[in-house]
Short mmCIF file of C-alpha atoms in Angstrom, two decimals:
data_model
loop_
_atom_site.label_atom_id
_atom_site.label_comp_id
_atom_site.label_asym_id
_atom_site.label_seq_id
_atom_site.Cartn_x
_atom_site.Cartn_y
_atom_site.Cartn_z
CA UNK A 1162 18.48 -22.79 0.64
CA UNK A 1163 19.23 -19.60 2.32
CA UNK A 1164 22.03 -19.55 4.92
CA UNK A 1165 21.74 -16.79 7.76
CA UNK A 1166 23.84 -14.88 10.43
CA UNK A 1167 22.71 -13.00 13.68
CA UNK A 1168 23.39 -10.52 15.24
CA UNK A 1169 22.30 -7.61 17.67
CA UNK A 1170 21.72 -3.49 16.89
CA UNK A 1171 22.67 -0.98 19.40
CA UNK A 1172 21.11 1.72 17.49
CA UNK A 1173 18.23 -0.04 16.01
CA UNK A 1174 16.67 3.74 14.02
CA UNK A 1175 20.25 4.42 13.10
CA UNK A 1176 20.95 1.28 11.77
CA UNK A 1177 17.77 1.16 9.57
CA UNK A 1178 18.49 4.54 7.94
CA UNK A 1179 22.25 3.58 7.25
CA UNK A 1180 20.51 0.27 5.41
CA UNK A 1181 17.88 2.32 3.33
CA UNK A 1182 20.37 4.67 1.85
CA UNK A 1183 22.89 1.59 1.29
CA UNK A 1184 20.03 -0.46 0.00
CA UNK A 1185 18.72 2.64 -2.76
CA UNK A 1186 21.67 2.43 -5.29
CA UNK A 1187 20.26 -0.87 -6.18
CA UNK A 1188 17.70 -1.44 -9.01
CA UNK A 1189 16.16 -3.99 -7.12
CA UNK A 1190 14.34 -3.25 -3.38
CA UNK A 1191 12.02 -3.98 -1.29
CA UNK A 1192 12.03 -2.16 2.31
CA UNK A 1193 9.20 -2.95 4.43
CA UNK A 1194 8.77 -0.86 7.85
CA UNK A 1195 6.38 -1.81 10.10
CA UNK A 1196 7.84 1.13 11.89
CA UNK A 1197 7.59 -0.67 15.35
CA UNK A 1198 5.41 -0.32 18.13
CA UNK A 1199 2.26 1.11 15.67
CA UNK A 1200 1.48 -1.93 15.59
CA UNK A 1201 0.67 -2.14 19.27
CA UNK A 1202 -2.03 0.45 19.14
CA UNK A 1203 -4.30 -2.25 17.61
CA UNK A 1204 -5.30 -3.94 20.61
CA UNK A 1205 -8.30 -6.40 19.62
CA UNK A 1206 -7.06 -7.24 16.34
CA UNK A 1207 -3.40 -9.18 14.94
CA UNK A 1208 -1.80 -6.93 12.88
CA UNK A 1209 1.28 -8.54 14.24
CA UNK A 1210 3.90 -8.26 11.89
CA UNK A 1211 6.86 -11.43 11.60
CA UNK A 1212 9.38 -8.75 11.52
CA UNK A 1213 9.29 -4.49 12.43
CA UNK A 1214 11.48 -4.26 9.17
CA UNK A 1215 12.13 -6.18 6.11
CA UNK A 1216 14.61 -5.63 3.35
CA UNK A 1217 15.08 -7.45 0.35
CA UNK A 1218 17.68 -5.90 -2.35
CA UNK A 1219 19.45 -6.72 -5.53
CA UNK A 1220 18.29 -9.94 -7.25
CA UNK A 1221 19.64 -12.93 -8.08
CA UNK A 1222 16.61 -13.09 -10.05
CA UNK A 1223 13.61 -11.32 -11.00
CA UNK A 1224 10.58 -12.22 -13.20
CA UNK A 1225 8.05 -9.20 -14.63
CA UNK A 1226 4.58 -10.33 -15.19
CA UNK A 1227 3.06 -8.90 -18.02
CA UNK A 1228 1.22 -11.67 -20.23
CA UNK A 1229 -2.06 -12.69 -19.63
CA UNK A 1230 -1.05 -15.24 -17.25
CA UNK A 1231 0.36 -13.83 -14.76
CA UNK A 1232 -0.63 -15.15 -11.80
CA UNK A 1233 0.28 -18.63 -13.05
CA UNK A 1234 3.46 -17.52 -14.11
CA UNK A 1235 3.84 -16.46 -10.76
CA UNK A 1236 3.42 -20.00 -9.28
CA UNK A 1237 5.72 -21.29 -11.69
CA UNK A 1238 8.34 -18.70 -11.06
CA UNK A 1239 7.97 -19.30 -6.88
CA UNK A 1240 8.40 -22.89 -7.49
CA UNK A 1241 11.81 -22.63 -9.28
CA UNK A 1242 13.53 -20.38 -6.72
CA UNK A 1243 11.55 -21.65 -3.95
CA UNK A 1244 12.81 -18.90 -2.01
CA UNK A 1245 12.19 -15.34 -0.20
CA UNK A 1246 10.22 -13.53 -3.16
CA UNK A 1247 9.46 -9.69 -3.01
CA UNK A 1248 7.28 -7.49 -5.46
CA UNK A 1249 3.99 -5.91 -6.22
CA UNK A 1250 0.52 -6.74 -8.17
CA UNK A 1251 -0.65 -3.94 -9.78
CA UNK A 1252 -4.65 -2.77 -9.65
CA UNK A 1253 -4.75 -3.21 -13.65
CA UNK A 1254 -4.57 -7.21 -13.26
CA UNK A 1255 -8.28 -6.64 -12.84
CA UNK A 1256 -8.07 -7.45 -16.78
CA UNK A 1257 -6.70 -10.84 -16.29
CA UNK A 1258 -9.13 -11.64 -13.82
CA UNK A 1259 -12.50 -9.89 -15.33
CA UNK A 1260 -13.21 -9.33 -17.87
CA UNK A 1261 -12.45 -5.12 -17.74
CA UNK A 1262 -9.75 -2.60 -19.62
CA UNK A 1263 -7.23 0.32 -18.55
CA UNK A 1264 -7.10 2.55 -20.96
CA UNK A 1265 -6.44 5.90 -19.13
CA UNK A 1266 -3.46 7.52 -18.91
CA UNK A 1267 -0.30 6.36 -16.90
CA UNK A 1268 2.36 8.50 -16.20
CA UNK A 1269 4.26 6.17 -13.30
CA UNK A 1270 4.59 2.56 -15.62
CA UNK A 1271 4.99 0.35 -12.97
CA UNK A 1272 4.60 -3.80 -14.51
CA UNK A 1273 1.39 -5.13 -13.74
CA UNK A 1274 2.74 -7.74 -11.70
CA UNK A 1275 6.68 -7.99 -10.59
CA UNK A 1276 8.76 -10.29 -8.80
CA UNK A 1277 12.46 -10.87 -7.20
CA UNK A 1278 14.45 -13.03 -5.05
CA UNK A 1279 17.11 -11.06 -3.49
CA UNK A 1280 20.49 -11.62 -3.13
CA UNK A 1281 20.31 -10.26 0.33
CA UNK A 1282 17.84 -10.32 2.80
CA UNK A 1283 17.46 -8.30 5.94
CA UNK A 1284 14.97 -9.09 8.61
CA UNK A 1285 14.76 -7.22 11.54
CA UNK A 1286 12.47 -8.09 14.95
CA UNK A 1287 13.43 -5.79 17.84
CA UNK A 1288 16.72 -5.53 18.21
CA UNK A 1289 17.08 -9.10 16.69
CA UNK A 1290 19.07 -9.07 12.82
CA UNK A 1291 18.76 -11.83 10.66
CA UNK A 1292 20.82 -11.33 7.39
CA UNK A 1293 19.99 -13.86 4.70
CA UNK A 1294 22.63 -14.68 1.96
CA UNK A 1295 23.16 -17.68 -0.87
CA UNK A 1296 26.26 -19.34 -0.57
CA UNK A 1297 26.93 -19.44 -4.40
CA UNK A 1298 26.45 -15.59 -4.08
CA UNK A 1299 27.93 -14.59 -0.50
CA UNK A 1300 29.98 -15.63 1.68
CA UNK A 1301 29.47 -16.01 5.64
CA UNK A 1302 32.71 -13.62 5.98
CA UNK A 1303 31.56 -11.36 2.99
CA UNK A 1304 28.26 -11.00 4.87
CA UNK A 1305 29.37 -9.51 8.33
CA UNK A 1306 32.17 -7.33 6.60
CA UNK A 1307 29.18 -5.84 4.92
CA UNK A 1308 27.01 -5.38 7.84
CA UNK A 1309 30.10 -3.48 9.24
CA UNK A 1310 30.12 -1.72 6.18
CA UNK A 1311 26.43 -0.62 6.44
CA UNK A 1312 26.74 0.18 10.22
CA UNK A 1313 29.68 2.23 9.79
CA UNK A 1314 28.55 4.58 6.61
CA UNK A 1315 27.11 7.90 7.47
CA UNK A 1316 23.62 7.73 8.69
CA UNK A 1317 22.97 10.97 6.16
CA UNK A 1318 23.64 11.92 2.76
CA UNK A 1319 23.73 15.26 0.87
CA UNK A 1320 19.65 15.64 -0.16
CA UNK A 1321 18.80 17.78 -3.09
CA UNK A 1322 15.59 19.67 -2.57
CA UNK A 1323 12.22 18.96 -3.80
CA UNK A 1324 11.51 20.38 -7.20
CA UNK A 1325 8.31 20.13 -8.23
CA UNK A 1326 4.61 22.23 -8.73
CA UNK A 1327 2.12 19.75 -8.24
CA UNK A 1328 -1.32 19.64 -10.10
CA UNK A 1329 -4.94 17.81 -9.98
CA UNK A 1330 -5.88 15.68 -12.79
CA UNK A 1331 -9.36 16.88 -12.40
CA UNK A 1332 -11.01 20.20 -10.85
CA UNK A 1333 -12.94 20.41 -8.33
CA UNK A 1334 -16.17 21.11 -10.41
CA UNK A 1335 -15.41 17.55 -12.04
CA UNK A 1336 -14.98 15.89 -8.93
CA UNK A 1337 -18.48 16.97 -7.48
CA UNK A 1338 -19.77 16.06 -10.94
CA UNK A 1339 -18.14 12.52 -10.80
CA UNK A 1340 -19.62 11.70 -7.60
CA UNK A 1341 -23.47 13.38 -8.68
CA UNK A 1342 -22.87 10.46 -11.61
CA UNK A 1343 -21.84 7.36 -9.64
CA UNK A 1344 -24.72 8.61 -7.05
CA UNK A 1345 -27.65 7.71 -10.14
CA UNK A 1346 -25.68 4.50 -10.95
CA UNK A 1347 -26.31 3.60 -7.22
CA UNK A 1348 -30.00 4.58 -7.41
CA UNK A 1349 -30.17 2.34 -10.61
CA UNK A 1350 -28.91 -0.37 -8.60
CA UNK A 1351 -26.28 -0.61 -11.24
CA UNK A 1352 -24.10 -0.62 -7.86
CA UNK A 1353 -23.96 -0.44 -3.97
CA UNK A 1354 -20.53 1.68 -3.43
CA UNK A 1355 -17.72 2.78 -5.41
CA UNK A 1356 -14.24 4.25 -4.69
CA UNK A 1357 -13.64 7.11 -6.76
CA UNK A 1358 -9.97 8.49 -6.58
CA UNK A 1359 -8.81 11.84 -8.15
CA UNK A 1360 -4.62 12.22 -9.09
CA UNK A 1361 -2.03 14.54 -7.96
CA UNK A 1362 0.83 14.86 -10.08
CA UNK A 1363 4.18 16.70 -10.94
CA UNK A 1364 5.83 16.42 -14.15
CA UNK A 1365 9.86 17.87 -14.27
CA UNK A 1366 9.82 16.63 -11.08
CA UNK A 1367 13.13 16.39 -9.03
CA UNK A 1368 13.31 14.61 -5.46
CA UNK A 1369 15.39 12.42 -3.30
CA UNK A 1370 13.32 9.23 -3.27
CA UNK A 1371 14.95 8.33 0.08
CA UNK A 1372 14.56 11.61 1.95
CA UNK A 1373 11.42 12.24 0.64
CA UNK A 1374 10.28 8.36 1.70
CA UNK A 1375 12.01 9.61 5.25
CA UNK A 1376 9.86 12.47 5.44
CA UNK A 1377 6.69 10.89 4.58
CA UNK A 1378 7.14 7.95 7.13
CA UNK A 1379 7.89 10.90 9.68
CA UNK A 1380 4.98 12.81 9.09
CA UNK A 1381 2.40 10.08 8.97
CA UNK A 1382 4.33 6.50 10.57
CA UNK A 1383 2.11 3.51 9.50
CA UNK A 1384 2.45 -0.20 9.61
CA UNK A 1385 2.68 -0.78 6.03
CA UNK A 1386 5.06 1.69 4.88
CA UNK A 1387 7.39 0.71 1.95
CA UNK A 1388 10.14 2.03 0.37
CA UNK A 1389 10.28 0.05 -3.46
CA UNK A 1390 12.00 0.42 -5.99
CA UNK A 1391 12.71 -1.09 -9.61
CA UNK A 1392 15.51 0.57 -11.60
CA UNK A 1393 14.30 4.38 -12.16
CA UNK A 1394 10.23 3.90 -10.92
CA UNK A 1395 9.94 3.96 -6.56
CA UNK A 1396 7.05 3.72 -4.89
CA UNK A 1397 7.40 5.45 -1.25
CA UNK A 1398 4.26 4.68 0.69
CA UNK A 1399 2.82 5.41 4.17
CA UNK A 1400 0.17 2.76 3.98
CA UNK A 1401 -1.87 2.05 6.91
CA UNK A 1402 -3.55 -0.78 5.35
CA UNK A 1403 -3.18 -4.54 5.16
CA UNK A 1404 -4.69 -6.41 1.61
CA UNK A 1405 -4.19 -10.17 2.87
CA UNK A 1406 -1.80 -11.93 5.18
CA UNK A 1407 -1.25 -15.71 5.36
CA UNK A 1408 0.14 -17.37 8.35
CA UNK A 1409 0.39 -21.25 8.17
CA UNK A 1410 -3.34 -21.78 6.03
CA UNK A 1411 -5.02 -18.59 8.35
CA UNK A 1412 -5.74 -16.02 6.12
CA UNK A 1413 -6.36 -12.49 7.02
CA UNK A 1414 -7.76 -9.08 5.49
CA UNK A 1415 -7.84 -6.21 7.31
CA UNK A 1416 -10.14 -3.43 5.10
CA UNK A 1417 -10.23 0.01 6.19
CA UNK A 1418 -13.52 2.49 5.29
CA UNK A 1419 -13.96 5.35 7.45
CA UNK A 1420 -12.09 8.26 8.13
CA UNK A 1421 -11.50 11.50 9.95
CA UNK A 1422 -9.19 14.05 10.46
CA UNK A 1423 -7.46 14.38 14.41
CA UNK A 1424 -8.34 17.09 16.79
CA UNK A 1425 -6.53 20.20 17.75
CA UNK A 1426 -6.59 18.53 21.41
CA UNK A 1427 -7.02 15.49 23.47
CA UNK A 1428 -10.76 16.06 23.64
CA UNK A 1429 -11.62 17.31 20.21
CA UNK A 1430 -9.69 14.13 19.23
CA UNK A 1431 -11.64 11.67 21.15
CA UNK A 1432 -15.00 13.18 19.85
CA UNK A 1433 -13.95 12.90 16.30
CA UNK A 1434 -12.78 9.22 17.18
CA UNK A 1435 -16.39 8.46 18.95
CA UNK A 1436 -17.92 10.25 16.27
CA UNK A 1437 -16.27 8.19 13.26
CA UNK A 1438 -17.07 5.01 15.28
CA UNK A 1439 -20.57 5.39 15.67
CA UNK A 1440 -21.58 7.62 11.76
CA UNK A 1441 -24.30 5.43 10.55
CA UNK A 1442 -22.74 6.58 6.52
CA UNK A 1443 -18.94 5.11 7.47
CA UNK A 1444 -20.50 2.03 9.21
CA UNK A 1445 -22.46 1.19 5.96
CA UNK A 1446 -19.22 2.06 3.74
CA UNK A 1447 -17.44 -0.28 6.35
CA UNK A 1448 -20.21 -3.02 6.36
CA UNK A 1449 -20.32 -3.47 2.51
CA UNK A 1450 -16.75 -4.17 1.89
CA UNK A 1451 -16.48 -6.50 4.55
CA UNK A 1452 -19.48 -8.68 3.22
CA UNK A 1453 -17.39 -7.89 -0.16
CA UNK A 1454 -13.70 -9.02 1.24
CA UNK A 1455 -16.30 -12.38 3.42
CA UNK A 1456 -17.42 -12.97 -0.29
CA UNK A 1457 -13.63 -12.84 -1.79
CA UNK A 1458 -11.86 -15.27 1.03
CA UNK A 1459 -15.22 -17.61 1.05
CA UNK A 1460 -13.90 -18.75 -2.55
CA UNK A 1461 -10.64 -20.14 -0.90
CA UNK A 1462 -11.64 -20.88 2.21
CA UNK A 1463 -13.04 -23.98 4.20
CA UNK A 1464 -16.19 -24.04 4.50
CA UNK A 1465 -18.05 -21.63 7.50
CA UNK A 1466 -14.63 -20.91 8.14
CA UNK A 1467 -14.75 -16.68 7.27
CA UNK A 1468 -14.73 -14.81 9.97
CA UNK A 1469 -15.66 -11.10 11.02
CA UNK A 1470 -12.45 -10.50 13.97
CA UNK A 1471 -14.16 -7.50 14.39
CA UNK A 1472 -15.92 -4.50 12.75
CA UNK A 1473 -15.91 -1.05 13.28
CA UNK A 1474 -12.62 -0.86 15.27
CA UNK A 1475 -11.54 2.68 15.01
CA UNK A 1476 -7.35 3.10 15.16
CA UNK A 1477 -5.48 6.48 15.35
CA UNK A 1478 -2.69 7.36 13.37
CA UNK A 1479 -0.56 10.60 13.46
CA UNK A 1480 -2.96 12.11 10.43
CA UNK A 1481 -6.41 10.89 10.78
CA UNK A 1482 -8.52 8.27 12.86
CA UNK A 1483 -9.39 5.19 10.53
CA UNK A 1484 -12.10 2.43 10.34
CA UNK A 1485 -10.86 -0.77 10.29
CA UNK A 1486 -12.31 -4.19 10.12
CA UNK A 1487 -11.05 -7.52 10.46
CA UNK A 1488 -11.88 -11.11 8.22
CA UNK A 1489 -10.57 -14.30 8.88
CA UNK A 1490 -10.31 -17.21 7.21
CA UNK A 1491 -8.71 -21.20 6.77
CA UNK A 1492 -7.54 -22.01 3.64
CA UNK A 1493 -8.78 -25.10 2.03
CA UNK A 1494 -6.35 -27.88 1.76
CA UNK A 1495 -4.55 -28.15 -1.27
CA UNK A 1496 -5.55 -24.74 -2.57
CA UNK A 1497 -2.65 -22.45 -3.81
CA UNK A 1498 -1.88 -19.23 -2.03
CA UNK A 1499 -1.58 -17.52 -5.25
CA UNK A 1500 -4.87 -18.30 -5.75
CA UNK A 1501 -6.16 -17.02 -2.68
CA UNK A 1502 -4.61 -13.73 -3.28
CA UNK A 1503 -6.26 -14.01 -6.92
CA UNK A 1504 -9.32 -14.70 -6.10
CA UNK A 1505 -9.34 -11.34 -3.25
CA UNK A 1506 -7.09 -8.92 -5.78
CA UNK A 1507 -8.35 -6.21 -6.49
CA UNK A 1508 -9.43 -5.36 -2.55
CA UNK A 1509 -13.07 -4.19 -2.63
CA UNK A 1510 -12.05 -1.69 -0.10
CA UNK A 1511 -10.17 0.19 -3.22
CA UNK A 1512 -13.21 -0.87 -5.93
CA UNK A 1513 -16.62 -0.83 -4.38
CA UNK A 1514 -19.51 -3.48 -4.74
CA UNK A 1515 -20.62 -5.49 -6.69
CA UNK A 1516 -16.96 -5.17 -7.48
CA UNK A 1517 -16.90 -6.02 -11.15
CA UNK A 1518 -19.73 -3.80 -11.76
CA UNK A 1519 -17.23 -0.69 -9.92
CA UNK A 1520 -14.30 -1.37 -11.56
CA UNK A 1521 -16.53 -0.75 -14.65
CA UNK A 1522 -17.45 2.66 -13.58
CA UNK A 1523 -14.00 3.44 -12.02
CA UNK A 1524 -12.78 3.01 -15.30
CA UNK A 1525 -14.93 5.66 -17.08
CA UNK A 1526 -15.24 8.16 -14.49
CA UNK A 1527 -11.32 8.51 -13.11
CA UNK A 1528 -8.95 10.04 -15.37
CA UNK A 1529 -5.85 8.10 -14.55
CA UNK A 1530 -4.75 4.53 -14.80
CA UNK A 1531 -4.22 3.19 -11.30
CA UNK A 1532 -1.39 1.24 -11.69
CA UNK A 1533 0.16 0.17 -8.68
CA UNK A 1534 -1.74 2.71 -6.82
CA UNK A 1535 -4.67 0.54 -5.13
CA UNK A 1536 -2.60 -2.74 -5.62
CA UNK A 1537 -0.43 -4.45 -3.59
CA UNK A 1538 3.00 -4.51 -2.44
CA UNK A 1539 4.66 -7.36 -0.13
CA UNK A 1540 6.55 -10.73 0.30
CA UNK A 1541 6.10 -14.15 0.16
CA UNK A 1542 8.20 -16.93 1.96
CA UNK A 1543 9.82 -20.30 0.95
CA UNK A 1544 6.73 -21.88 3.00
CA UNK A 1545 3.96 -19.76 1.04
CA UNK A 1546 3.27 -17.70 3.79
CA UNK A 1547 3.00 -13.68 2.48
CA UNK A 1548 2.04 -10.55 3.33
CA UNK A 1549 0.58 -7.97 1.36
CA UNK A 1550 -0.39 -3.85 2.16
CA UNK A 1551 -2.83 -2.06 0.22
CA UNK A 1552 -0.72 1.20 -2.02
CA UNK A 1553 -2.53 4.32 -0.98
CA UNK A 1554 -1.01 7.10 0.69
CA UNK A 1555 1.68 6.52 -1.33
CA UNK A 1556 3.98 8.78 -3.80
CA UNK A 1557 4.99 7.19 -7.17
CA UNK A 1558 7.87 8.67 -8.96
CA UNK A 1559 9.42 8.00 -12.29
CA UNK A 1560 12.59 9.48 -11.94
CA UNK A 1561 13.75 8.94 -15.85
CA UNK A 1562 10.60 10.78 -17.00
CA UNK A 1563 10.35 12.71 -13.88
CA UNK A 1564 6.96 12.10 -13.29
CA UNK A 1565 5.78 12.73 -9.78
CA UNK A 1566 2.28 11.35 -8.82
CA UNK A 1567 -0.10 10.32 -6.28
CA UNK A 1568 -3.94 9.41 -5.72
CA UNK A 1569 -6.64 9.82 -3.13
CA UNK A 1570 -9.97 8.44 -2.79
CA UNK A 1571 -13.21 7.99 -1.06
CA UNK A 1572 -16.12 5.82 -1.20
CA UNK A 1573 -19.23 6.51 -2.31
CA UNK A 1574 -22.65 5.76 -1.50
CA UNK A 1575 -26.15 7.24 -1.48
CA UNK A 1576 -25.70 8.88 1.16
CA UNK A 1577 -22.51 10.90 0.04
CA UNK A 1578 -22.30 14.82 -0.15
CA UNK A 1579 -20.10 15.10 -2.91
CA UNK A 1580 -18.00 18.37 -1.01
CA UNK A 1581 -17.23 16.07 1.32
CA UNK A 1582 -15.81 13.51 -0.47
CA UNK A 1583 -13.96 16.13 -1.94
CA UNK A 1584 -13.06 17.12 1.26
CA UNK A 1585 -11.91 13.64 2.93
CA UNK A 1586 -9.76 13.61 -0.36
CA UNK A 1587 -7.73 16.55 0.63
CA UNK A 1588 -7.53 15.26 3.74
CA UNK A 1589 -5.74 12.11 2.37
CA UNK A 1590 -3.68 14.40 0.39
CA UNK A 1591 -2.37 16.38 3.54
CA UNK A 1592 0.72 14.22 4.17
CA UNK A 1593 1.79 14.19 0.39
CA UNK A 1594 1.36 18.34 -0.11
CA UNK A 1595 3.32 18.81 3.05
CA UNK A 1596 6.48 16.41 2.19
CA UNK A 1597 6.45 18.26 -1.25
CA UNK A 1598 6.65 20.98 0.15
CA UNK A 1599 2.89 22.41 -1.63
CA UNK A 1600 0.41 24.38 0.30
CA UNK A 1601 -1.36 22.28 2.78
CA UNK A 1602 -4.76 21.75 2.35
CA UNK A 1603 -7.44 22.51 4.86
CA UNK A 1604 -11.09 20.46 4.23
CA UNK A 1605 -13.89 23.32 3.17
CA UNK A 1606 -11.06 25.41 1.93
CA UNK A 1607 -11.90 26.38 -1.33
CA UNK A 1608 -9.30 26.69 -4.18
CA UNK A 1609 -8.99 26.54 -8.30
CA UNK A 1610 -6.90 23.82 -9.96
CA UNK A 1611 -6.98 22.52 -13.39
CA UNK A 1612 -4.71 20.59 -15.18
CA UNK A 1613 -1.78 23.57 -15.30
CA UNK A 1614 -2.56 24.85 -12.28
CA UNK A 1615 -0.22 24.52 -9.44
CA UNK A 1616 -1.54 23.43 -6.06
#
């Protein structure tokens, strides 16, 4: 049982940058920014977060899920600590549940599926700090010296540049070609929509994972941003997307399909908004995920209990206007969480539908094992309550191999022009070039990359 202490910030941004550059010499964390009031621009739906920031760091223990069990193994391992867990399911776990392979190349290997309990927990609501400690670990008075220790460390350290030329997996030419392909599955009927993502990478890469997280959350603030990290791999993510909440036995998924970029001015900006809420293409991208994600919670739910909150709701963020949609649902009595989030993993709003069918095609038209990217990254509570994003917008970084790399994505379905998928992918890209420091990339700007080919 975890014992706490309170206490009050003055300085509530300069305390939380003092704790992620304490919290980054460990192998072990988990920092979770809901980066405040964002969250308050979603005014018809709950996006409400328990806490604006959540840190869990070192590990008293820590379980990495690699068999072909691993969501059991999951339930056996929350059971024994029954305790604050933290950790990630990777997209690949798709083989555990389907029957499906990952055989492309990986340059980031994350685990499929990894787990801690920290030895110290931070949890932040307002102004309002809760620090959670063990007592065979901590002590009460060992815990407020090091809060005094954290608060009183400078707020910044010496950064070494970036140092890095990124790449594309794929060229443009292949791209376009891709999409042409998964259009005459669609025609087939072999599927309905797929999400076809394209890779950005970096090898010799040299960063500051906790600058370069700083800069990325700065440039484009979301509600499920993460800073993670397991001994030399980090995940530093700007997500604006939420895979599956649970709150008591409500479950929640909050899919987004549908973007576009923000206007030069207040105007411009509200046309593109009214403009992405009311495309007849994005609402049918929107529509079939959320009968997809209905489909997903209806196999752990009560019965007529799934729920559309809403559809079409169109939020801005500081890089693009997004689509988002909202399904509810009550989880049947006596049904595991960890089956819930099973039964929804991978989220069709990263695979396409039927989703089986897409992950099939995924596999043999992108050219990079997903890993992490398009999985999930969260908590879960001593109660079973959790709370999951979705990993896109995200830069993955293996600093031992110094491998830098990130994806982007877009859906398609019959109806998509294949330049402007291409397109809404560079537009995804935008925050990731610019915090590396590459040439940002305008949509309809036209440029040559292959696989040696700096950006």
């Amino acid at each position: 049982m975890r014992s706490f202490i309170k206490t009050e910030l003055q300085d509530i941004k300069d305390f939380a940058n003092k704790l992620l550059h304490w919290c980054s010499t460990f192998e072990n964390v988990s920092f979770l920014n809901s980066n405040g009031n964002v969250s308050a621009s979603y005014e018809h739906i709950d996006v409400e977060h328990s806490y604006d920031l959540m840190l869990g760091v070192d590990s008293v223990s820590s379980c990495k899920f690699n068999g072909n069990n691993a969501f059991g193994e999951l339930k056996q391992y929350y059971t024994q600590t029954n305790d604050w867990l933290f950790g990630h399911f990777s997209y690949d776990l798709k083989n555990q549940i389907e029957k499906l392979t990952s055989n492309n190349f990986d340059g980031i290997q994350f685990p499929e599926m990894y787990f801690f309990q920290p030895r110290y927990l931070f949890l932040l609501k307002g102004n309002h700090l809760q620090v959670g400690y063990l007592k065979q670990y901590s002590t009460e008075v060992q815990m407020r010296e090091l809060i005094k220790t954290i608060s009183s460390q400078p707020a910044t350290a010496n950064h070494q540049p970036v140092t890095c030329s990124v790449n594309s997996r794929i060229t443009k030419e292949k791209y376009i070609s891709g999409v042409n392909s998964i259009k005459k599955h669609i025609r087939r009927g072999d599927i309905y929509e797929m999400n076809f993502c394209m890779e950005f990478f970096a090898e010799q890469a040299i960063l500051d994972p906790v600058q370069t997280y700083l800069s990325l959350n700065e440039v484009s603030q979301t509600p499920f941003s993460a800073f993670y990290k397991i001994k030399d791999s980090y995940l530093l993510s700007s997500s604006p997307e939420r895979f599956l909440k649970k709150s008591g036995n409500r479950l929640l998924s909050q899919p987004i399909k549908g973007t576009a970029r923000r206007g030069e001015n207040l105007f411009e900006d509200e046309q593109l908004k009214s403009r992405l809420h009311f495309d007849e293409k994005e609402r049918n991208e929107n529509v079939m995920i959320v009968d997809l994600v209905r489909n997903d919670l209806s196999r752990s739910a009560i019965q007529g209990s799934v729920k559309v909150e809403e559809l079409y709701g169109v939020y801005t963020f500081r890089q693009v206007h997004q689509m988002i949609s909202s399904v509810s649902a009550e989880l049947k009595e006596g049904f595991h969480f960890i089956d819930a989030i099973k039964n929804a993993f991978p989220m069709g709003s990263m695979t396409g539908a039927p989703k089986v069918k897409a992950m099939e095609l995924i596999e043999q038209y992108e050219s990079t094992k997903r890993g992490l990217y398009s999985g999930a990254v969260g908590y879960i509570t001593p109660s079973g309550d959790f709370d999951f994003n979705v990993v896109i917008r995200s830069i993955l970084y293996n600093a031992s191999d110094k491998y830098l790399s990130f994806m982007v994505g877009s859906a398609i379905t019959s109806r998509a022009n294949a330049e402007q998928e291409y397109d809404e992918c560079l537009l995804k890209a935008n925050a990731m070039l610019e915090v590396l420091g590459a040439h940002h990339l305008e949509p309809g700007n036209k440029y040559s990359k292959g696989d040696a080919q700096p950006v």
